[in-house]
Amino acid sequence: MIVLKTARELNIMREAGRISAGALRVAGMAVEPGVTTGEIDKLAYDYIISQGAKPNFLHYHGYPATACISINDEVIHGIPSKSRVIREGDIVSIDLGACFEGYNGDNAATFACGDVSDEAKRLMDATRESLYEGIRMAIHGNRIGDISNAIQQYVETRGYSVVRDFVGHGVGASLHEAPEVPNFGKPGRGTRLVAGMTLAIEPMINVGTPNVKQLSDGWTIKTADGKLSAHFEHSIAITPEGPVILTLPD
Ligand code: MF3
Ligand code: CO
């Protein structure tokens, strides 16, 4: 069931989104050589609590942290740790969200640690831009497939591949709601988009194969071929005036 949000709910979701985006900014600014993913997770936790919100990944299906922090060939769901050190040249995908007054924000971005390869820069640029291409299609009367296809076309024409085993989703009173928002698909297909829907759109894009594998920690997802992956995500609302990005910092 797809839950449409009222204007009152959208206002709260804007707050949840603002806090989620602020936490992501704090976490991203901390990415530098020698920092551990555990330290970054703590910064994100403290920020979300300071805003009167709750980290919504923490304890979700048993997840043990505020953020997912995934480095280089790790795609998503990397578990922060005090022994995991970020190095110059790494690309660091941080995914986190905040729950405020019962509503969830969810956002992600990939950050460069110092100087990274041209290949890494191009991948990050393409993944970020593909998210905005998808958001542009999040218009009342369009369909989910219009978002999916815009993302897929943008990245595949640049030689990258779309992870298929994980998808975006509705977001609201629950972190994950219907409908699913795949990053691949056909235009004009899938659920009709209507004003009041709130979606987390989140392309996970690989340099090489789209295939992924899960590590024995039960969470971390890596590319099957060990090549780089990037991840960007916004929570958005579909409104009569067009798409509104909810996960924007002040
Ligand atoms: N990263 C997922 C998303 O963006 C949610 C994380 S689930 C968790 O939808 F359990 F890892 F927290
Ligand atoms: Co999400």
GROMACS .gro file of C-alpha atoms and ligand atoms in nm:
model
  263
    1MET     CA    1   0.000   0.000   0.000
    2ILE     CA    2   0.129   0.343  -0.094
    3VAL     CA    3   0.076   0.607   0.174
    4LEU     CA    4   0.016   0.960   0.045
    5LYS     CA    5   0.129   1.235   0.281
    6THR     CA    6  -0.069   1.541   0.382
    7ALA     CA    7   0.079   1.890   0.381
    8ARG     CA    8   0.128   1.859   0.758
    9GLU     CA    9   0.317   1.532   0.716
   10LEU     CA   10   0.530   1.675   0.437
   11ASN     CA   11   0.634   1.960   0.666
   12ILE     CA   12   0.754   1.710   0.926
   13MET     CA   13   0.930   1.510   0.654
   14ARG     CA   14   1.110   1.825   0.547
   15GLU     CA   15   1.243   1.854   0.903
   16ALA     CA   16   1.343   1.487   0.911
   17GLY     CA   17   1.510   1.541   0.574
   18ARG     CA   18   1.689   1.855   0.688
   19ILE     CA   19   1.831   1.669   0.989
   20SER     CA   20   1.928   1.368   0.774
   21ALA     CA   21   2.106   1.598   0.529
   22GLY     CA   22   2.282   1.785   0.808
   23ALA     CA   23   2.409   1.458   0.951
   24LEU     CA   24   2.530   1.347   0.609
   25ARG     CA   25   2.715   1.675   0.565
   26VAL     CA   26   2.881   1.643   0.906
   27ALA     CA   27   2.981   1.285   0.825
   28GLY     CA   28   3.109   1.371   0.478
   29MET     CA   29   3.318   1.662   0.603
   30ALA     CA   30   3.493   1.424   0.843
   31VAL     CA   31   3.620   1.202   0.560
   32GLU     CA   32   3.999   1.235   0.558
   33PRO     CA   33   4.303   1.009   0.569
   34GLY     CA   34   4.341   0.831   0.902
   35VAL     CA   35   3.982   0.872   1.023
   36THR     CA   36   3.794   0.555   1.113
   37THR     CA   37   3.444   0.477   0.995
   38GLY     CA   38   3.353   0.429   1.360
   39GLU     CA   39   3.451   0.790   1.435
   40ILE     CA   40   3.237   0.918   1.148
   41ASP     CA   41   2.943   0.711   1.267
   42LYS     CA   42   2.973   0.869   1.614
   43LEU     CA   43   2.968   1.221   1.464
   44ALA     CA   44   2.651   1.138   1.272
   45TYR     CA   45   2.488   0.986   1.579
   46ASP     CA   46   2.569   1.287   1.797
   47TYR     CA   47   2.441   1.531   1.533
   48ILE     CA   48   2.108   1.351   1.490
   49ILE     CA   49   2.054   1.332   1.868
   50SER     CA   50   2.146   1.701   1.906
   51GLN     CA   51   1.861   1.785   1.665
   52GLY     CA   52   1.603   1.599   1.876
   53ALA     CA   53   1.580   1.315   1.623
   54LYS     CA   54   1.671   0.944   1.619
   55PRO     CA   55   1.908   0.754   1.389
   56ASN     CA   56   1.664   0.537   1.197
   57PHE     CA   57   1.912   0.274   1.071
   58LEU     CA   58   2.024   0.190   1.427
   59HIS     CA   59   1.864  -0.144   1.527
   60TYR     CA   60   1.672  -0.160   1.195
   61HIS     CA   61   1.654  -0.537   1.131
   62GLY     CA   62   1.936  -0.556   1.386
   63TYR     CA   63   2.166  -0.309   1.209
   64PRO     CA   64   2.428  -0.201   1.466
   65ALA     CA   65   2.508   0.163   1.371
   66THR     CA   66   2.378   0.506   1.270
   67ALA     CA   67   2.534   0.507   0.924
   68CYS     CA   68   2.629   0.259   0.657
   69ILE     CA   69   2.983   0.345   0.543
   70SER     CA   70   3.104   0.159   0.234
   71ILE     CA   71   3.452   0.210   0.090
   72ASN     CA   72   3.566   0.162  -0.274
   73ASP     CA   73   3.432  -0.178  -0.393
   74GLU     CA   74   3.185  -0.189  -0.104
   75VAL     CA   75   2.847  -0.092  -0.248
   76ILE     CA   76   2.622  -0.045   0.057
   77HIS     CA   77   2.567  -0.152   0.418
   78GLY     CA   78   2.931  -0.130   0.530
   79ILE     CA   79   2.930  -0.145   0.911
   80PRO     CA   80   3.129   0.136   1.078
   81SER     CA   81   3.415   0.018   1.296
   82LYS     CA   82   3.689   0.171   1.507
   83SER     CA   83   3.939  -0.049   1.326
   84ARG     CA   84   3.839   0.054   0.972
   85VAL     CA   85   4.070   0.337   0.865
   86ILE     CA   86   3.995   0.557   0.563
   87ARG     CA   87   4.297   0.615   0.335
   88GLU     CA   88   4.394   0.883   0.084
   89GLY     CA   89   4.238   0.794  -0.252
   90ASP     CA   90   3.940   0.604  -0.110
   91ILE     CA   91   3.584   0.680  -0.212
   92VAL     CA   92   3.352   0.659   0.085
   93SER     CA   93   2.977   0.607   0.050
   94ILE     CA   94   2.784   0.722   0.355
   95ASP     CA   95   2.415   0.638   0.391
   96LEU     CA   96   2.212   0.749   0.694
   97GLY     CA   97   1.882   0.889   0.804
   98ALA     CA   98   1.697   1.049   1.092
   99CYS     CA   99   1.350   0.991   1.228
  100PHE     CA  100   1.186   1.311   1.353
  101GLU     CA  101   0.838   1.324   1.509
  102GLY     CA  102   0.761   0.983   1.359
  103TYR     CA  103   0.876   1.052   1.003
  104ASN     CA  104   1.192   0.936   0.829
  105GLY     CA  105   1.458   1.097   0.615
  106ASP     CA  106   1.703   0.884   0.418
  107ASN     CA  107   2.002   1.007   0.217
  108ALA     CA  108   2.342   0.901   0.092
  109ALA     CA  109   2.643   1.037  -0.090
  110THR     CA  110   2.988   0.919  -0.194
  111PHE     CA  111   3.279   1.135  -0.075
  112ALA     CA  112   3.637   1.145  -0.199
  113CYS     CA  113   3.918   1.110   0.053
  114GLY     CA  114   4.185   1.349  -0.071
  115ASP     CA  115   4.302   1.292  -0.425
  116VAL     CA  116   4.113   1.010  -0.595
  117SER     CA  117   4.158   0.855  -0.940
  118ASP     CA  118   3.993   1.009  -1.247
  119GLU     CA  119   3.794   0.686  -1.275
  120ALA     CA  120   3.659   0.738  -0.923
  121LYS     CA  121   3.572   1.103  -0.991
  122ARG     CA  122   3.387   1.018  -1.310
  123LEU     CA  123   3.193   0.742  -1.136
  124MET     CA  124   3.090   0.971  -0.852
  125ASP     CA  125   2.985   1.247  -1.094
  126ALA     CA  126   2.780   1.007  -1.306
  127THR     CA  127   2.608   0.854  -1.004
  128ARG     CA  128   2.521   1.194  -0.852
  129GLU     CA  129   2.393   1.324  -1.185
  130SER     CA  130   2.188   1.009  -1.245
  131LEU     CA  131   2.009   1.073  -0.916
  132TYR     CA  132   1.911   1.422  -1.036
  133GLU     CA  133   1.802   1.280  -1.373
  134GLY     CA  134   1.575   1.042  -1.182
  135ILE     CA  135   1.440   1.316  -0.956
  136ARG     CA  136   1.351   1.528  -1.262
  137MET     CA  137   1.114   1.252  -1.372
  138ALA     CA  138   0.938   1.234  -1.032
  139ILE     CA  139   0.636   1.421  -1.160
  140HIS     CA  140   0.264   1.368  -1.094
  141GLY     CA  141   0.127   1.152  -1.378
  142ASN     CA  142   0.460   0.989  -1.466
  143ARG     CA  143   0.537   0.632  -1.362
  144ILE     CA  144   0.809   0.472  -1.148
  145GLY     CA  145   0.963   0.335  -1.469
  146ASP     CA  146   1.024   0.690  -1.593
  147ILE     CA  147   1.249   0.754  -1.291
  148SER     CA  148   1.415   0.412  -1.323
  149ASN     CA  149   1.482   0.448  -1.694
  150ALA     CA  150   1.625   0.800  -1.664
  151ILE     CA  151   1.880   0.674  -1.412
  152GLN     CA  152   1.967   0.365  -1.612
  153GLN     CA  153   2.007   0.552  -1.941
  154TYR     CA  154   2.226   0.819  -1.786
  155VAL     CA  155   2.474   0.575  -1.633
  156GLU     CA  156   2.476   0.306  -1.900
  157THR     CA  157   2.551   0.554  -2.179
  158ARG     CA  158   2.860   0.644  -1.975
  159GLY     CA  159   2.967   0.279  -1.952
  160TYR     CA  160   2.864   0.211  -1.593
  161SER     CA  161   2.633  -0.059  -1.459
  162VAL     CA  162   2.327  -0.042  -1.233
  163VAL     CA  163   2.310  -0.262  -0.924
  164ARG     CA  164   1.984  -0.459  -0.952
  165ASP     CA  165   1.974  -0.646  -0.624
  166PHE     CA  166   1.891  -0.333  -0.423
  167VAL     CA  167   1.644  -0.057  -0.505
  168GLY     CA  168   1.502   0.273  -0.381
  169HIS     CA  169   1.173   0.284  -0.196
  170GLY     CA  170   0.886   0.483  -0.054
  171VAL     CA  171   0.974   0.660   0.271
  172GLY     CA  172   0.756   0.808   0.544
  173ALA     CA  173   0.637   0.685   0.881
  174SER     CA  174   0.839   0.374   0.790
  175LEU     CA  175   1.193   0.392   0.654
  176HIS     CA  176   1.098   0.154   0.375
  177GLU     CA  177   0.750   0.177   0.224
  178ALA     CA  178   0.594   0.084  -0.108
  179PRO     CA  179   0.662   0.134  -0.391
  180GLU     CA  180   1.002  -0.001  -0.485
  181VAL     CA  181   1.206   0.240  -0.698
  182PRO     CA  182   1.448   0.037  -0.914
  183ASN     CA  183   1.738   0.214  -1.082
  184PHE     CA  184   1.662   0.030  -1.407
  185GLY     CA  185   1.344  -0.017  -1.604
  186LYS     CA  186   1.123   0.090  -1.890
  187PRO     CA  187   0.963   0.432  -1.934
  188GLY     CA  188   0.584   0.438  -1.892
  189ARG     CA  189   0.582   0.122  -1.676
  190GLY     CA  190   0.513   0.065  -1.311
  191THR     CA  191   0.316   0.250  -1.047
  192ARG     CA  192   0.166   0.586  -1.141
  193LEU     CA  193   0.321   0.877  -0.950
  194VAL     CA  194   0.084   1.111  -0.769
  195ALA     CA  195   0.126   1.421  -0.555
  196GLY     CA  196   0.178   1.327  -0.191
  197MET     CA  197   0.407   1.031  -0.261
  198THR     CA  198   0.744   1.043  -0.091
  199LEU     CA  199   1.028   0.837  -0.236
  200ALA     CA  200   1.390   0.760  -0.156
  201ILE     CA  201   1.567   0.746  -0.491
  202GLU     CA  202   1.912   0.587  -0.460
  203PRO     CA  203   2.122   0.477  -0.757
  204MET     CA  204   2.402   0.232  -0.671
  205ILE     CA  205   2.634   0.238  -0.971
  206ASN     CA  206   2.936   0.019  -1.053
  207VAL     CA  207   3.237   0.065  -1.280
  208GLY     CA  208   3.233  -0.304  -1.377
  209THR     CA  209   2.980  -0.581  -1.333
  210PRO     CA  210   2.642  -0.500  -1.176
  211ASN     CA  211   2.671  -0.818  -0.970
  212VAL     CA  212   2.730  -0.796  -0.598
  213LYS     CA  213   2.806  -1.030  -0.309
  214GLN     CA  214   2.738  -1.016   0.063
  215LEU     CA  215   3.018  -1.052   0.315
  216SER     CA  216   3.009  -1.295   0.607
  217ASP     CA  217   2.929  -1.006   0.847
  218GLY     CA  218   2.574  -1.045   0.715
  219TRP     CA  219   2.554  -0.683   0.597
  220THR     CA  220   2.834  -0.550   0.376
  221ILE     CA  221   2.759  -0.565   0.003
  222LYS     CA  222   3.058  -0.555  -0.236
  223THR     CA  223   3.094  -0.561  -0.611
  224ALA     CA  224   3.151  -0.916  -0.738
  225ASP     CA  225   3.454  -0.804  -0.943
  226GLY     CA  226   3.619  -0.579  -0.684
  227LYS     CA  227   3.576  -0.265  -0.895
  228LEU     CA  228   3.450   0.069  -0.760
  229SER     CA  229   3.090   0.152  -0.670
  230ALA     CA  230   2.917   0.481  -0.580
  231HIS     CA  231   2.582   0.563  -0.416
  232PHE     CA  232   2.379   0.882  -0.394
  233GLU     CA  233   2.032   0.914  -0.241
  234HIS     CA  234   1.772   1.180  -0.169
  235SER     CA  235   1.428   1.156  -0.015
  236ILE     CA  236   1.187   1.351  -0.233
  237ALA     CA  237   0.819   1.445  -0.242
  238ILE     CA  238   0.599   1.454  -0.551
  239THR     CA  239   0.398   1.776  -0.541
  240PRO     CA  240   0.169   1.962  -0.782
  241GLU     CA  241   0.462   2.200  -0.835
  242GLY     CA  242   0.701   1.915  -0.922
  243PRO     CA  243   0.960   1.716  -0.728
  244VAL     CA  244   1.078   1.860  -0.396
  245ILE     CA  245   1.400   1.733  -0.241
  246LEU     CA  246   1.338   1.676   0.130
  247THR     CA  247   1.694   1.589   0.229
  248LEU     CA  248   1.851   1.932   0.196
  249PRO     CA  249   2.063   2.084   0.474
  250ASP     CA  250   2.000   2.444   0.589
  251MF3     N1  251   2.060   0.206   0.320
  251MF3     C1  252   1.926   0.161   0.320
  251MF3     C2  253   1.842   0.255   0.240
  251MF3     O1  254   1.887   0.357   0.198
  251MF3     C3  255   1.874   0.148   0.457
  251MF3     C4  256   1.972   0.090   0.547
  251MF3     S1  257   1.909  -0.045   0.619
  251MF3     C5  258   2.014  -0.072   0.745
  251MF3     O2  259   1.727   0.228   0.211
  251MF3     F1  260   1.965  -0.169   0.812
  251MF3     F2  261   2.133  -0.096   0.700
  251MF3     F3  262   2.019   0.033   0.821
  252CO      CO  263   1.710   0.431   0.118
   0.00000   0.00000   0.00000
